[in-house]
């Protein structure tokens, strides 16, 4: 054929048809496969009303991404860039380093641990000592943690995270808690706002068995006080970090977050099990996440036990 095929123009099979996609203009056209084949072998300058632009029409950044083999990531970036500014502002009203949980529209139980009067310290124990003595906990004492203890853990955790906040490394990340046994806090799913020192209940109920099942059979939720779930809004994350290694950096960051929570928990004689091993679809449904969000890490914690295993 006499035209040059653009690296950003692709054909995707779709049953007995084909979809022609141009990520640079964020357009796609569905065709009868036979008709598309006839157009491709003709000398027409267009295929499916989409001009086959030559490679040198790409800007320098796009060319570099194609050369390095990052074209799928470039496709995703180009499509997300086509979202109008008005839609972006409606979907992402805040540009802070951490996504804030959506407030329930109706009146729901709230927990403001700003009223608990606890401090943000590590209980008088050095971080070095906490690092040495930390161990993965897979079962816990059944006695519920107090609101004051959990508030102290959250404040300690926030203090440990504070130096990393200005980097925006947790952009698009928010947290929810599946509460099993915290004195004075109803069991259920809560949206956490660590900066505001508050939580809003989204769903009430006991989800110990459900969490154990979706955590690949790990039994820690059966005796724990709560499980923290780190949730990522991927379109927002891609918008703020539009480069190839962003996903890898995200997994590194949530791992760092989990390690700091372990230190905070150890400060108050609590243990934790951290793992990304969950049935993501089931957990997303349980948390009521949107299609743009997904759980990426869990932190299950409770009062430490001397028992092994």
Coordinates of C-alpha atoms in Angstrom, one line a residue:
X1 CA 0.0 0.0 0.0
X2 CA 1.1 3.5 -0.6
X3 CA 0.6 4.9 2.8
X4 CA 2.6 4.6 6.0
X5 CA 1.1 2.9 9.0
X6 CA 1.4 4.9 12.2
X7 CA 2.7 3.2 15.3
X8 CA -0.2 4.6 17.2
X9 CA -2.9 3.2 14.8
X10 CA -3.8 -0.3 15.7
X11 CA -6.3 -3.0 14.8
X12 CA -7.9 -5.1 17.5
X13 CA -10.0 -8.2 16.8
X14 CA -13.6 -8.2 18.0
X15 CA -15.4 -11.4 17.1
X16 CA -16.3 -11.3 13.4
X17 CA -15.3 -7.6 13.2
X18 CA -12.3 -5.5 13.9
X19 CA -11.7 -2.2 15.8
X20 CA -9.4 0.4 14.4
X21 CA -8.0 2.6 17.2
X22 CA -6.1 5.8 17.1
X23 CA -4.8 6.6 20.6
X24 CA -3.4 9.9 19.5
X25 CA -6.9 11.3 18.7
X26 CA -8.6 8.9 21.2
X27 CA -11.0 7.6 18.5
X28 CA -12.0 4.1 17.5
X29 CA -14.1 2.7 14.7
X30 CA -15.6 -0.8 14.5
X31 CA -15.6 -2.4 11.0
X32 CA -16.6 -5.5 9.3
X33 CA -13.3 -7.5 9.1
X34 CA -13.6 -8.2 5.4
X35 CA -14.3 -4.5 4.6
X36 CA -11.4 -3.4 6.6
X37 CA -9.1 -5.9 4.8
X38 CA -10.2 -4.6 1.4
X39 CA -9.4 -1.0 2.5
X40 CA -6.0 -2.0 3.8
X41 CA -4.9 -3.6 0.5
X42 CA -6.2 -0.6 -1.6
X43 CA -4.3 2.5 -2.4
X44 CA -6.8 4.7 -0.4
X45 CA -5.0 7.3 1.8
X46 CA -7.5 6.6 4.6
X47 CA -8.8 3.5 6.3
X48 CA -12.1 3.7 8.0
X49 CA -12.1 7.5 7.6
X50 CA -8.9 7.6 9.7
X51 CA -5.9 8.9 7.9
X52 CA -2.8 6.7 8.1
X53 CA -0.4 9.3 9.4
X54 CA 3.3 8.6 8.9
X55 CA 5.6 8.0 11.9
X56 CA 7.4 11.4 11.6
X57 CA 4.1 13.1 12.5
X58 CA 4.6 11.9 16.1
X59 CA 6.0 14.4 18.6
X60 CA 9.5 13.7 20.0
X61 CA 8.1 12.2 23.3
X62 CA 5.7 9.8 21.5
X63 CA 8.5 8.7 19.1
X64 CA 10.8 8.0 22.1
X65 CA 8.1 5.9 23.8
X66 CA 7.5 3.9 20.6
X67 CA 11.3 3.4 20.1
X68 CA 11.6 2.1 23.7
X69 CA 8.8 -0.4 23.3
X70 CA 6.3 1.5 25.6
X71 CA 3.5 1.9 23.0
X72 CA 0.8 0.2 25.1
X73 CA 1.6 2.6 28.0
X74 CA 1.6 5.5 25.5
X75 CA -1.8 4.4 24.2
X76 CA -3.2 4.5 27.7
X77 CA -1.6 7.9 28.3
X78 CA -3.0 9.4 25.1
X79 CA -6.5 8.2 25.7
X80 CA -6.5 9.6 29.3
X81 CA -5.2 12.9 28.0
X82 CA -8.3 13.3 25.9
X83 CA -10.5 13.7 29.0
X84 CA -11.8 17.2 29.0
X85 CA -10.6 19.6 31.7
X86 CA -14.1 20.0 33.0
X87 CA -14.5 16.2 33.5
X88 CA -11.1 16.1 35.2
X89 CA -12.0 18.8 37.6
X90 CA -15.3 17.1 38.4
X91 CA -13.6 13.7 38.9
X92 CA -10.4 14.9 40.6
X93 CA -11.3 18.1 42.4
X94 CA -8.3 17.9 44.8
X95 CA -4.7 17.9 43.7
X96 CA -3.3 16.9 47.1
X97 CA -0.8 14.1 47.6
X98 CA -3.4 11.7 48.8
X99 CA -6.9 10.9 47.5
X100 CA -9.6 11.6 50.0
X101 CA -12.4 9.1 50.6
X102 CA -15.8 9.9 49.3
X103 CA -18.1 11.0 52.0
X104 CA -21.4 9.0 52.3
X105 CA -24.3 11.1 51.1
X106 CA -26.5 10.2 54.0
X107 CA -25.9 10.4 57.8
X108 CA -23.7 7.5 58.8
X109 CA -21.7 6.6 61.9
X110 CA -18.5 8.6 62.2
X111 CA -15.4 8.2 64.3
X112 CA -13.4 11.3 65.0
X113 CA -10.2 10.2 66.8
X114 CA -9.1 13.8 67.0
X115 CA -11.2 13.7 70.1
X116 CA -9.3 10.7 71.6
X117 CA -6.5 12.9 73.0
X118 CA -3.7 10.5 72.1
X119 CA -0.2 11.5 71.0
X120 CA 1.7 10.6 67.8
X121 CA 4.8 9.1 69.4
X122 CA 6.2 5.6 69.3
X123 CA 5.4 4.8 72.9
X124 CA 8.9 5.8 74.1
X125 CA 10.5 3.0 72.0
X126 CA 13.1 3.9 69.3
X127 CA 12.3 3.2 65.7
X128 CA 15.5 1.1 65.5
X129 CA 14.3 -1.2 68.3
X130 CA 10.9 -1.5 66.7
X131 CA 12.5 -2.6 63.4
X132 CA 14.5 -5.3 65.2
X133 CA 11.6 -6.8 67.1
X134 CA 8.9 -6.6 64.4
X135 CA 7.6 -10.0 63.2
X136 CA 4.8 -11.0 60.9
X137 CA 1.7 -11.8 62.9
X138 CA -0.8 -14.4 61.6
X139 CA -3.0 -14.6 64.6
X140 CA -3.9 -12.2 67.4
X141 CA -5.3 -12.1 70.9
X142 CA -9.1 -12.1 70.6
X143 CA -9.5 -9.2 73.0
X144 CA -10.6 -6.1 71.0
X145 CA -8.3 -3.1 70.8
X146 CA -9.5 0.1 72.4
X147 CA -10.4 3.2 70.3
X148 CA -7.6 5.0 72.1
X149 CA -5.0 2.4 71.1
X150 CA -6.1 2.4 67.4
X151 CA -6.1 6.2 67.4
X152 CA -2.6 6.2 68.7
X153 CA -1.5 3.8 66.0
X154 CA -3.1 5.9 63.3
X155 CA -1.4 9.1 64.6
X156 CA 2.0 7.4 64.9
X157 CA 1.5 6.0 61.4
X158 CA 0.7 9.5 60.0
X159 CA 3.7 10.9 61.7
X160 CA 6.0 8.3 60.1
X161 CA 4.4 9.1 56.7
X162 CA 4.6 12.9 57.0
X163 CA 8.1 13.2 55.5
X164 CA 6.9 11.4 52.3
X165 CA 3.7 13.4 51.7
X166 CA 5.3 16.4 49.9
X167 CA 6.6 14.1 47.2
X168 CA 3.1 13.2 46.1
X169 CA 4.2 9.6 46.0
X170 CA 0.8 8.4 47.3
X171 CA -1.3 10.4 44.8
X172 CA -4.4 8.5 43.9
X173 CA -4.1 6.2 47.0
X174 CA -6.8 6.1 49.7
X175 CA -7.5 3.8 52.6
X176 CA -10.4 1.9 53.9
X177 CA -10.7 -0.2 57.1
X178 CA -12.6 -3.4 57.6
X179 CA -13.2 -3.3 61.3
X180 CA -13.7 -6.5 63.2
X181 CA -13.2 -5.7 66.9
X182 CA -12.4 -2.2 68.1
X183 CA -14.1 -1.2 71.3
X184 CA -16.6 1.6 70.6
X185 CA -16.4 1.3 66.8
X186 CA -19.0 -0.7 65.0
X187 CA -17.9 -3.6 62.9
X188 CA -18.0 -3.0 59.2
X189 CA -16.2 -1.1 56.4
X190 CA -15.0 2.4 57.1
X191 CA -13.5 5.1 54.8
X192 CA -10.4 6.5 56.5
X193 CA -9.2 10.1 56.4
X194 CA -5.9 10.0 58.3
X195 CA -5.2 13.7 57.7
X196 CA -8.6 14.7 59.1
X197 CA -8.3 12.1 61.9
X198 CA -11.7 10.7 61.1
X199 CA -13.6 7.8 59.6
X200 CA -17.0 7.3 58.0
X201 CA -18.8 4.0 58.1
X202 CA -19.8 2.8 54.6
X203 CA -21.2 -0.7 55.4
X204 CA -22.0 -2.4 58.7
X205 CA -21.5 -6.0 59.5
X206 CA -19.0 -8.7 60.4
X207 CA -16.7 -9.6 57.5
X208 CA -14.1 -11.8 59.2
X209 CA -14.8 -15.0 57.2
X210 CA -15.2 -13.1 53.9
X211 CA -11.8 -11.4 54.4
X212 CA -10.1 -14.6 55.3
X213 CA -11.5 -16.3 52.2
X214 CA -10.5 -13.5 49.8
X215 CA -7.0 -13.3 51.4
X216 CA -6.2 -16.7 49.9
X217 CA -7.3 -18.5 53.0
X218 CA -5.1 -16.7 55.5
X219 CA -6.8 -16.8 58.9
X220 CA -5.4 -13.5 60.4
X221 CA -8.8 -11.7 60.0
X222 CA -10.5 -14.3 62.3
X223 CA -8.7 -12.9 65.4
X224 CA -7.6 -9.5 64.2
X225 CA -9.1 -6.1 65.2
X226 CA -9.1 -4.7 61.6
X227 CA -7.7 -4.8 58.1
X228 CA -6.6 -1.7 56.3
X229 CA -7.0 -1.8 52.6
X230 CA -4.9 0.5 50.3
X231 CA -7.0 1.5 47.3
X232 CA -5.7 3.0 44.1
X233 CA -7.5 5.2 41.6
X234 CA -5.6 4.2 38.5
X235 CA -6.7 6.9 36.1
X236 CA -5.7 9.6 38.6
X237 CA -2.4 7.8 39.2
X238 CA -1.7 7.6 35.5
X239 CA -2.6 11.3 35.0
X240 CA -0.2 12.4 37.7
X241 CA 2.6 9.9 36.8
X242 CA 2.4 9.3 33.0
X243 CA 5.5 7.3 32.5
X244 CA 6.6 3.7 32.1
X245 CA 7.8 2.9 35.6
X246 CA 4.9 4.5 37.4
X247 CA 3.2 1.2 38.2
X248 CA 6.4 -0.3 39.6
X249 CA 6.9 2.7 41.8
X250 CA 3.3 2.4 43.0
X251 CA 3.9 -1.1 44.3
X252 CA 7.1 0.0 46.0
X253 CA 5.3 2.9 47.7
X254 CA 2.4 0.8 49.1
X255 CA 5.0 -1.6 50.4
X256 CA 6.7 1.3 52.2
X257 CA 3.4 2.4 53.6
X258 CA 2.7 -1.1 55.0
X259 CA 6.2 -1.3 56.7
X260 CA 5.5 2.0 58.4
X261 CA 2.2 0.8 59.7
X262 CA 4.0 -2.3 61.1
X263 CA 6.3 0.1 63.1
X264 CA 3.3 2.1 64.3
X265 CA 1.5 -1.1 65.4
X266 CA 4.6 -2.4 67.2
X267 CA 4.8 0.9 69.1
X268 CA 1.6 -0.1 70.9
X269 CA 2.3 -3.9 71.3
X270 CA 0.3 -4.8 68.2
X271 CA 1.3 -7.0 65.3
X272 CA 0.4 -7.0 61.7
X273 CA 0.2 -9.1 58.6
X274 CA 0.8 -7.3 55.3
X275 CA 0.0 -8.9 52.0
X276 CA -1.1 -8.0 48.4
X277 CA -2.5 -11.5 48.1
X278 CA -6.2 -11.0 47.7
X279 CA -9.0 -11.9 45.4
X280 CA -9.1 -8.4 44.0
X281 CA -12.5 -8.6 42.2
X282 CA -14.2 -9.9 45.4
X283 CA -12.5 -7.4 47.6
X284 CA -13.4 -4.5 45.2
X285 CA -17.0 -5.6 45.3
X286 CA -17.0 -5.9 49.1
X287 CA -15.6 -2.4 49.4
X288 CA -18.0 -1.0 46.7
X289 CA -15.1 0.4 44.6
X290 CA -15.7 2.0 41.2
X291 CA -14.4 0.5 38.0
X292 CA -11.4 2.9 38.1
X293 CA -10.2 1.7 41.5
X294 CA -8.6 -1.5 42.8
X295 CA -7.2 -2.8 46.1
X296 CA -3.5 -3.3 46.0
X297 CA -2.4 -4.1 49.5
X298 CA -3.8 -5.1 52.9
X299 CA -2.6 -4.6 56.5
X300 CA -4.3 -6.8 59.1
X301 CA -3.5 -5.9 62.7
X302 CA -4.5 -6.7 66.3
X303 CA -3.1 -7.3 69.7
X304 CA 0.0 -9.4 69.7
X305 CA -0.1 -13.0 70.9
X306 CA 2.7 -15.1 72.3
X307 CA 1.4 -18.2 70.4
X308 CA 3.4 -19.4 67.4
X309 CA 2.1 -19.9 63.8

